[in-house]
Short mmCIF file of C-alpha atoms in Angstrom, two decimals:
data_model
loop_
_atom_site.label_atom_id
_atom_site.label_comp_id
_atom_site.label_asym_id
_atom_site.label_seq_id
_atom_site.Cartn_x
_atom_site.Cartn_y
_atom_site.Cartn_z
CA MET A 1 47.34 -12.77 12.26
CA GLN A 2 47.37 -15.37 9.53
CA ASP A 3 46.61 -19.48 9.62
CA PRO A 4 49.05 -21.03 9.82
CA GLU A 5 48.03 -24.12 7.04
CA THR A 6 46.48 -21.89 5.11
CA GLY A 7 48.88 -18.29 4.99
CA THR A 8 45.16 -16.15 4.67
CA GLN A 9 44.03 -13.59 6.76
CA PRO A 10 41.16 -15.46 8.86
CA THR A 11 37.57 -13.29 7.86
CA GLN A 12 35.38 -11.45 10.97
CA ALA A 13 32.71 -14.23 10.43
CA SER A 14 35.37 -16.94 10.90
CA GLN A 15 36.93 -15.52 13.94
CA HIS A 16 33.52 -15.31 15.79
CA HIS A 17 32.73 -18.80 15.03
CA ASP A 18 35.81 -20.03 16.67
CA ALA A 19 35.95 -17.88 19.11
CA GLY A 20 32.67 -19.38 20.12
CA ALA A 21 34.10 -22.53 20.32
CA HIS A 22 36.05 -21.76 22.91
CA GLY A 23 33.74 -20.94 25.24
CA GLN A 24 32.71 -17.18 27.33
CA GLY A 25 36.19 -15.59 26.91
CA GLY A 26 36.30 -16.77 22.97
CA ASP A 27 32.61 -15.10 22.41
CA ALA A 28 34.10 -11.86 24.12
CA HIS A 29 37.33 -11.57 21.71
CA ALA A 30 34.91 -11.93 18.55
CA HIS A 31 32.80 -8.62 19.73
CA ASP A 32 36.13 -6.94 20.21
CA HIS A 33 36.82 -7.78 16.21
CA ALA A 34 33.12 -6.97 15.78
CA PRO A 35 31.90 -3.87 17.82
CA HIS A 36 28.56 -3.44 15.72
CA LEU A 37 27.32 -6.87 16.76
CA ALA A 38 24.72 -6.79 19.96
CA HIS A 39 25.75 -9.08 22.11
CA HIS A 40 22.45 -11.46 21.59
CA PHE A 41 23.72 -11.70 18.34
CA ASP A 42 25.80 -14.72 17.63
CA THR A 43 27.35 -13.45 13.84
CA PRO A 44 26.93 -10.05 12.31
CA THR A 45 25.08 -11.82 9.31
CA GLN A 46 22.24 -13.35 12.39
CA GLN A 47 22.16 -9.39 13.39
CA PHE A 48 21.50 -8.26 9.79
CA GLU A 49 18.83 -10.87 8.59
CA SER A 50 16.68 -10.45 12.19
CA GLY A 51 16.86 -6.51 12.01
CA LYS A 52 15.54 -6.78 7.76
CA LEU A 53 12.99 -9.21 8.97
CA GLY A 54 11.98 -6.87 11.89
CA MET A 55 11.93 -3.92 9.48
CA TRP A 56 9.56 -6.07 7.10
CA VAL A 57 7.33 -6.89 9.97
CA PHE A 58 6.84 -3.05 11.07
CA LEU A 59 6.43 -2.43 7.10
CA ALA A 60 3.28 -4.63 6.32
CA THR A 61 1.93 -3.21 10.09
CA GLU A 62 1.98 -0.21 7.60
CA ILE A 63 0.58 -1.06 4.73
CA LEU A 64 -3.02 -2.35 6.90
CA MET A 65 -3.17 0.46 8.80
CA PHE A 66 -3.35 2.92 5.10
CA GLY A 67 -5.34 -0.27 3.55
CA GLY A 68 -8.24 0.77 6.53
CA LEU A 69 -8.13 4.17 4.61
CA PHE A 70 -8.03 3.04 1.38
CA ALA A 71 -11.08 0.41 2.17
CA ALA A 72 -12.47 3.28 3.70
CA TYR A 73 -12.25 6.46 0.37
CA GLY A 74 -13.24 2.98 -1.79
CA MET A 75 -16.20 2.67 -0.10
CA TYR A 76 -17.24 6.45 0.26
CA ARG A 77 -16.16 7.11 -3.24
CA GLY A 78 -18.29 3.93 -4.69
CA ASN A 79 -21.48 5.38 -3.14
CA HIS A 80 -20.64 8.94 -3.73
CA PRO A 81 -18.92 9.21 -7.05
CA GLU A 82 -20.45 12.72 -8.03
CA ILE A 83 -18.90 14.03 -4.71
CA TYR A 84 -15.53 13.44 -5.78
CA LEU A 85 -16.21 14.53 -9.61
CA TYR A 86 -17.20 17.90 -8.02
CA ALA A 87 -14.30 17.73 -5.30
CA HIS A 88 -11.57 16.77 -6.82
CA HIS A 89 -10.66 20.17 -9.09
CA TYR A 90 -10.16 22.37 -5.78
CA LEU A 91 -6.80 19.96 -5.67
CA ASP A 92 -3.55 21.11 -7.96
CA THR A 93 -2.67 18.44 -9.83
CA THR A 94 0.68 20.32 -10.73
CA LEU A 95 1.84 20.60 -7.81
CA GLY A 96 0.76 16.79 -6.60
CA ALA A 97 2.82 15.60 -10.27
CA ILE A 98 5.61 17.57 -8.90
CA ASN A 99 5.50 16.09 -5.20
CA THR A 100 5.67 12.48 -6.87
CA ILE A 101 8.40 12.95 -9.31
CA ILE A 102 10.25 14.17 -6.04
CA LEU A 103 9.60 11.45 -4.37
CA LEU A 104 10.47 9.07 -6.89
CA ALA A 105 13.81 11.05 -7.76
CA SER A 106 14.43 10.44 -4.10
CA SER A 107 14.01 6.92 -3.85
CA PHE A 108 16.54 6.28 -6.35
CA THR A 109 19.17 8.60 -4.26
CA VAL A 110 18.34 6.68 -1.18
CA ALA A 111 18.21 3.01 -2.90
CA TRP A 112 22.42 4.61 -4.20
CA GLY A 113 23.45 5.16 -0.69
CA VAL A 114 22.79 1.83 0.55
CA ARG A 115 25.19 0.92 -2.67
CA ALA A 116 27.30 3.46 -2.05
CA ALA A 117 27.68 2.02 1.71
CA GLN A 118 27.78 -1.36 0.91
CA LYS A 119 31.09 -0.52 -1.24
CA GLY A 120 32.77 1.73 1.14
CA GLN A 121 32.00 4.98 -0.46
CA ARG A 122 31.79 7.46 2.73
CA LYS A 123 31.05 10.56 0.24
CA LEU A 124 28.86 9.41 -2.05
CA LEU A 125 27.00 7.80 0.54
CA VAL A 126 27.01 11.43 2.51
CA THR A 127 26.32 13.15 -0.94
CA LEU A 128 23.28 10.75 -1.34
CA LEU A 129 21.53 11.26 1.72
CA LEU A 130 21.74 15.11 1.38
CA LEU A 131 19.91 15.06 -1.68
CA THR A 132 17.36 12.69 -0.39
CA LEU A 133 16.75 14.89 2.26
CA LEU A 134 16.65 18.10 0.21
CA GLY A 135 14.17 15.56 -1.91
CA GLY A 136 12.11 15.14 1.50
CA PHE A 137 11.81 18.37 2.23
CA GLY A 138 10.95 19.73 -0.75
CA PHE A 139 8.08 17.86 -0.45
CA MET A 140 6.86 18.90 2.64
CA GLY A 141 7.31 22.70 1.39
CA ILE A 142 5.09 21.86 -1.69
CA LYS A 143 2.48 19.87 0.57
CA ALA A 144 2.69 22.65 2.88
CA ILE A 145 1.54 25.63 -0.43
CA GLU A 146 -1.05 23.14 -1.20
CA TYR A 147 -2.34 22.91 2.56
CA THR A 148 -2.30 26.92 2.98
CA SER A 149 -4.10 27.29 0.10
CA LYS A 150 -7.06 25.12 1.47
CA PHE A 151 -6.61 26.60 4.54
CA THR A 152 -6.77 30.32 3.32
CA HIS A 153 -9.89 29.25 1.05
CA ASP A 154 -11.52 27.53 4.10
CA LEU A 155 -11.35 24.36 3.45
CA TRP A 156 -10.39 22.72 6.68
CA PRO A 157 -9.99 19.48 8.07
CA GLY A 158 -13.38 18.81 10.46
CA SER A 159 -16.34 21.08 11.25
CA ALA A 160 -14.47 24.41 9.87
CA ASN A 161 -14.59 23.34 6.10
CA MET A 162 -16.31 25.71 3.76
CA PHE A 163 -18.71 22.37 3.53
CA TYR A 164 -19.63 21.21 6.36
CA ASN A 165 -23.89 20.72 7.17
CA PRO A 166 -24.29 24.22 7.57
CA THR A 167 -27.12 23.66 10.22
CA LEU A 168 -24.46 22.43 12.45
CA ASN A 169 -21.96 24.80 11.86
CA PRO A 170 -22.57 27.98 13.42
CA MET A 171 -19.99 29.71 11.16
CA PHE A 172 -22.45 29.74 8.57
CA ALA A 173 -25.24 31.17 10.99
CA ASP A 174 -28.16 33.41 9.52
CA ALA A 175 -30.85 34.88 10.88
CA ASN A 176 -33.51 34.25 7.24
CA ASP A 177 -31.31 31.51 5.86
CA PRO A 178 -28.37 29.78 7.48
CA ARG A 179 -27.49 28.21 3.53
CA ALA A 180 -27.37 31.89 2.20
CA ALA A 181 -24.30 32.45 3.35
CA GLN A 182 -22.61 29.52 2.52
CA LEU A 183 -23.68 29.25 -0.71
CA GLU A 184 -22.09 32.92 -1.81
CA ALA A 185 -19.16 31.51 -0.66
CA ILE A 186 -19.13 28.66 -2.24
CA ARG A 187 -20.15 30.50 -5.41
CA HIS A 188 -17.20 32.45 -5.18
CA LEU A 189 -14.77 29.73 -4.29
CA GLU A 190 -15.80 28.29 -7.46
CA GLU A 191 -14.71 31.14 -9.17
CA TYR A 192 -11.66 31.09 -7.56
CA TYR A 193 -10.83 27.56 -8.80
CA GLY A 194 -12.41 27.63 -12.25
CA ILE A 195 -15.25 25.76 -11.49
CA ARG A 196 -17.83 27.86 -12.31
CA GLY A 197 -17.76 31.18 -14.95
CA GLY A 198 -15.97 34.28 -13.24
CA HIS A 199 -12.82 36.00 -12.37
CA GLY A 200 -10.55 32.80 -12.56
CA GLY A 201 -8.68 33.66 -9.36
CA GLY A 202 -5.10 32.67 -8.70
CA GLY A 203 -5.25 29.48 -10.41
CA HIS A 204 -4.68 27.19 -7.80
CA GLY A 205 -7.86 24.41 -8.62
CA GLY A 206 -4.73 22.63 -10.67
CA GLY A 207 -4.75 24.38 -13.91
CA HIS A 208 -9.09 24.58 -13.82
CA ALA A 209 -8.76 28.70 -13.17
CA GLY A 210 -8.47 31.01 -16.27
CA ALA A 211 -9.63 28.00 -18.65
CA ILE A 212 -12.55 28.54 -20.30
CA GLU A 213 -15.58 26.72 -18.31
CA GLN A 214 -15.64 22.81 -19.54
CA PRO A 215 -20.10 22.21 -20.09
CA ARG A 216 -21.62 21.76 -16.64
CA ILE A 217 -24.56 20.10 -15.51
CA THR A 218 -27.87 21.75 -14.42
CA LEU A 219 -30.03 19.19 -12.46
CA THR A 220 -33.63 19.83 -13.18
CA ASP A 221 -36.85 17.27 -12.75
CA ASP A 222 -38.12 17.29 -16.21
CA ALA A 223 -35.16 17.94 -18.65
CA ASP A 224 -35.89 17.58 -22.85
CA PRO A 225 -32.69 16.07 -24.90
CA GLY A 226 -33.76 18.86 -27.66
CA ASP A 227 -32.56 21.60 -25.24
CA ALA A 228 -29.14 19.81 -24.57
CA GLU A 229 -28.64 19.01 -28.07
CA ALA A 230 -29.24 23.09 -29.03
CA ALA A 231 -27.48 24.38 -26.19
CA SER A 232 -23.90 22.41 -27.18
CA GLY A 233 -24.53 23.34 -30.72
CA GLN A 234 -21.30 23.36 -32.14
CA GLY A 235 -20.14 27.42 -33.20
CA GLU A 236 -22.38 28.79 -31.47
CA ALA A 237 -22.25 30.93 -27.89
CA PRO A 238 -21.98 29.15 -24.90
CA GLY A 239 -26.53 28.65 -24.19
CA PRO A 240 -27.99 27.32 -20.91
CA SER A 241 -25.75 24.81 -19.36
CA PRO A 242 -28.11 20.89 -20.40
CA ALA A 243 -30.20 20.06 -18.25
CA VAL A 244 -29.91 16.50 -16.93
CA GLU A 245 -32.72 14.65 -15.24
CA ARG A 246 -32.26 14.14 -11.57
CA SER A 247 -32.76 10.74 -11.85
CA MET A 248 -30.48 9.90 -13.85
CA ILE A 249 -27.48 10.96 -11.39
CA ASN A 250 -29.69 9.38 -8.13
CA PRO A 251 -31.52 6.83 -9.86
CA PRO A 252 -34.72 5.55 -7.87
CA ALA A 253 -34.63 2.05 -6.45
CA VAL A 254 -35.89 -0.90 -7.99
CA GLY A 255 -39.13 -0.83 -9.05
CA ALA A 256 -40.03 2.76 -8.44
CA GLY A 257 -41.05 5.55 -11.07
CA GLY A 258 -40.09 8.00 -9.93
CA LEU A 259 -38.91 9.96 -7.13
CA SER A 260 -40.06 13.70 -6.37
CA GLU A 261 -37.59 16.26 -4.78
CA GLU A 262 -39.11 15.66 -1.36
CA ALA A 263 -38.09 11.81 -1.70
CA LEU A 264 -35.08 12.14 -3.23
CA GLY A 265 -34.24 13.86 -0.04
CA GLU A 266 -35.15 10.98 1.71
CA ALA A 267 -33.75 8.56 -0.78
CA PRO A 268 -32.52 4.55 0.47
CA SER A 269 -28.89 4.98 1.60
CA HIS A 270 -28.27 1.59 -0.06
CA VAL A 271 -29.04 3.19 -3.97
CA ALA A 272 -25.39 4.51 -4.77
CA PRO A 273 -25.94 7.45 -7.40
CA HIS A 274 -23.94 7.53 -10.85
CA MET A 275 -23.41 10.14 -12.98
CA PRO A 276 -24.37 9.63 -16.99
CA ALA A 277 -22.11 9.02 -19.24
CA ALA A 278 -23.19 11.56 -21.43
CA ALA A 279 -21.84 14.05 -18.44
CA ALA A 280 -19.07 12.15 -17.61
CA GLY A 281 -16.87 14.70 -18.47
CA ALA A 282 -18.90 17.75 -17.52
CA THR A 283 -17.78 20.01 -14.76
CA LEU A 284 -20.54 19.65 -11.61
CA THR A 285 -20.74 22.98 -8.82
CA TYR A 286 -21.99 22.81 -5.43
CA GLU A 287 -25.92 23.70 -6.47
CA ASP A 288 -25.49 20.72 -9.04
CA LEU A 289 -25.02 18.17 -6.15
CA PRO A 290 -28.14 15.99 -4.94
CA PRO A 291 -29.31 17.73 -1.70
CA THR A 292 -28.76 14.73 -0.14
CA GLU A 293 -24.92 15.19 -1.75
CA GLN A 294 -24.43 18.60 -0.83
CA SER A 295 -24.11 17.68 3.15
CA ARG A 296 -22.01 14.78 2.50
CA ALA A 297 -19.29 17.06 0.04
CA HIS A 298 -16.96 18.16 2.90
CA MET A 299 -16.42 14.18 3.36
CA PHE A 300 -14.23 13.88 0.41
CA PHE A 301 -11.94 17.03 2.29
CA GLN A 302 -11.69 14.96 5.75
CA ILE A 303 -10.47 11.83 3.97
CA TYR A 304 -7.83 13.79 1.86
CA TYR A 305 -6.72 15.62 5.19
CA MET A 306 -6.47 12.24 6.78
CA MET A 307 -4.97 10.30 4.31
CA THR A 308 -2.56 12.84 3.21
CA GLY A 309 -1.41 14.26 6.85
CA LEU A 310 -1.06 10.17 7.88
CA HIS A 311 1.84 10.14 5.05
CA ALA A 312 3.23 13.44 6.01
CA VAL A 313 3.74 12.88 8.85
CA HIS A 314 5.84 9.11 7.59
CA VAL A 315 7.93 11.55 5.98
CA LEU A 316 8.33 13.86 8.69
CA VAL A 317 9.56 10.59 10.72
CA GLY A 318 11.70 9.56 7.62
CA LEU A 319 12.83 12.96 7.67
CA GLY A 320 14.53 12.27 10.94
CA LEU A 321 15.93 8.82 10.35
CA ILE A 322 17.42 10.08 7.14
CA SER A 323 19.39 12.96 8.84
CA TRP A 324 20.42 10.45 11.83
CA ILE A 325 21.84 8.20 9.44
CA THR A 326 23.38 11.12 7.28
CA VAL A 327 25.49 12.10 10.19
CA ARG A 328 26.89 8.72 11.15
CA SER A 329 27.90 8.54 7.36
CA PHE A 330 29.57 11.91 7.84
CA ARG A 331 31.26 10.72 10.89
CA GLY A 332 32.26 7.07 9.00
CA ALA A 333 30.35 4.92 10.82
CA PHE A 334 28.82 2.59 7.74
CA GLY A 335 30.88 0.27 5.51
CA PRO A 336 31.21 -3.46 4.22
CA ALA A 337 31.00 -4.83 7.20
CA TYR A 338 27.90 -2.50 8.53
CA TYR A 339 25.47 -0.18 6.79
CA THR A 340 22.58 -2.33 8.64
CA PRO A 341 20.57 1.20 9.66
CA VAL A 342 20.89 2.42 6.16
CA ASP A 343 19.99 -0.46 4.50
CA LEU A 344 16.87 -0.31 7.27
CA VAL A 345 15.74 3.17 6.58
CA GLY A 346 15.96 3.09 3.24
CA LEU A 347 13.11 0.12 2.89
CA TYR A 348 11.11 3.01 5.17
CA TRP A 349 11.45 5.50 2.59
CA HIS A 350 10.45 3.08 -0.19
CA LEU A 351 6.96 2.51 1.63
CA VAL A 352 6.72 6.10 2.06
CA ASP A 353 7.03 6.94 -1.75
CA LEU A 354 5.29 3.77 -2.41
CA ILE A 355 2.35 5.17 -0.52
CA TRP A 356 2.23 8.14 -2.33
CA ILE A 357 1.89 6.56 -5.18
CA PHE A 358 -0.61 5.11 -4.83
CA LEU A 359 -2.01 8.65 -3.19
CA PHE A 360 -1.99 11.01 -6.18
CA PRO A 361 -3.63 9.13 -8.79
CA LEU A 362 -7.07 7.86 -5.95
CA LEU A 363 -7.24 11.76 -5.32
CA TYR A 364 -6.14 14.20 -7.98
CA LEU A 365 -6.67 12.24 -10.90
CA ILE A 366 -9.27 9.51 -10.77
CA HIS A 367 -12.09 11.14 -10.83
#
């Protein structure tokens, strides 16, 4: 009904305001004109702003949860950098990069979908949400391929991991040498991933398999720099691996003159290992790692599974939410007057993408 004074149609907000001024009966009348307005809100605007504030508070708690994992990652990597230098070769950088592109594209489509909902473009909204779903399921499919590749080679989370301490893992028990079976299995695994010379495997090592073997470090107690120079001569066939003193990787405590092989295993935990600058681009093998670090190599995979696994759970939750609003969008539930669920689910999906933007370089690229 037109306003008798202005001759214009009153807006939904003004109808609700006027009805609220006439008591309880008017309030019920306003809710008839705003079917999506919950009874405990006065206006649709108040309901939208409250929902958005609640989502931001929830996202803040999610950031705090992942922040603890990032802090654990930083502390462990800072204390054991050679483990990450070694173990990152087991991750497939190509698949990780593809997943990054997929999530960035899905973040764009869901943001465009919010705009389509605001403009009442139902068909476009449904199409964009379906594309977002396609990207999310594609991400999970690639992640399943990555995980399957790891599980096939016994790179499991927990104590079944290939690098778990053999003295505590009965799967590597041997009557003569409890480490013999584990070391042999790790050598074959390194050949498959291209970390050491071998058949090169199926190429699941992020581009390392089948490539020319990079120079790697051989740890010795007494290294002659002349031997390292001779081994790296240009135009010559690959010779012995360049030798690097153990003290260059695990420097002794301040004031100590050096560490013996036995003392190296008893080095205080506060002594942080550091790779020499000359070896920054070298490829370590498991046997190159100091004894104190070999027993900790499995921790890289525990952090990897914890962080990427928790992120994958959030992706699955996001896919469920997007599926829900896709069905409702197909039924015409959203438009310029009401699009709050689309907006809030879009915010959640952006957080999922943002977390992966940090996970990908930290786990796959930085070494």
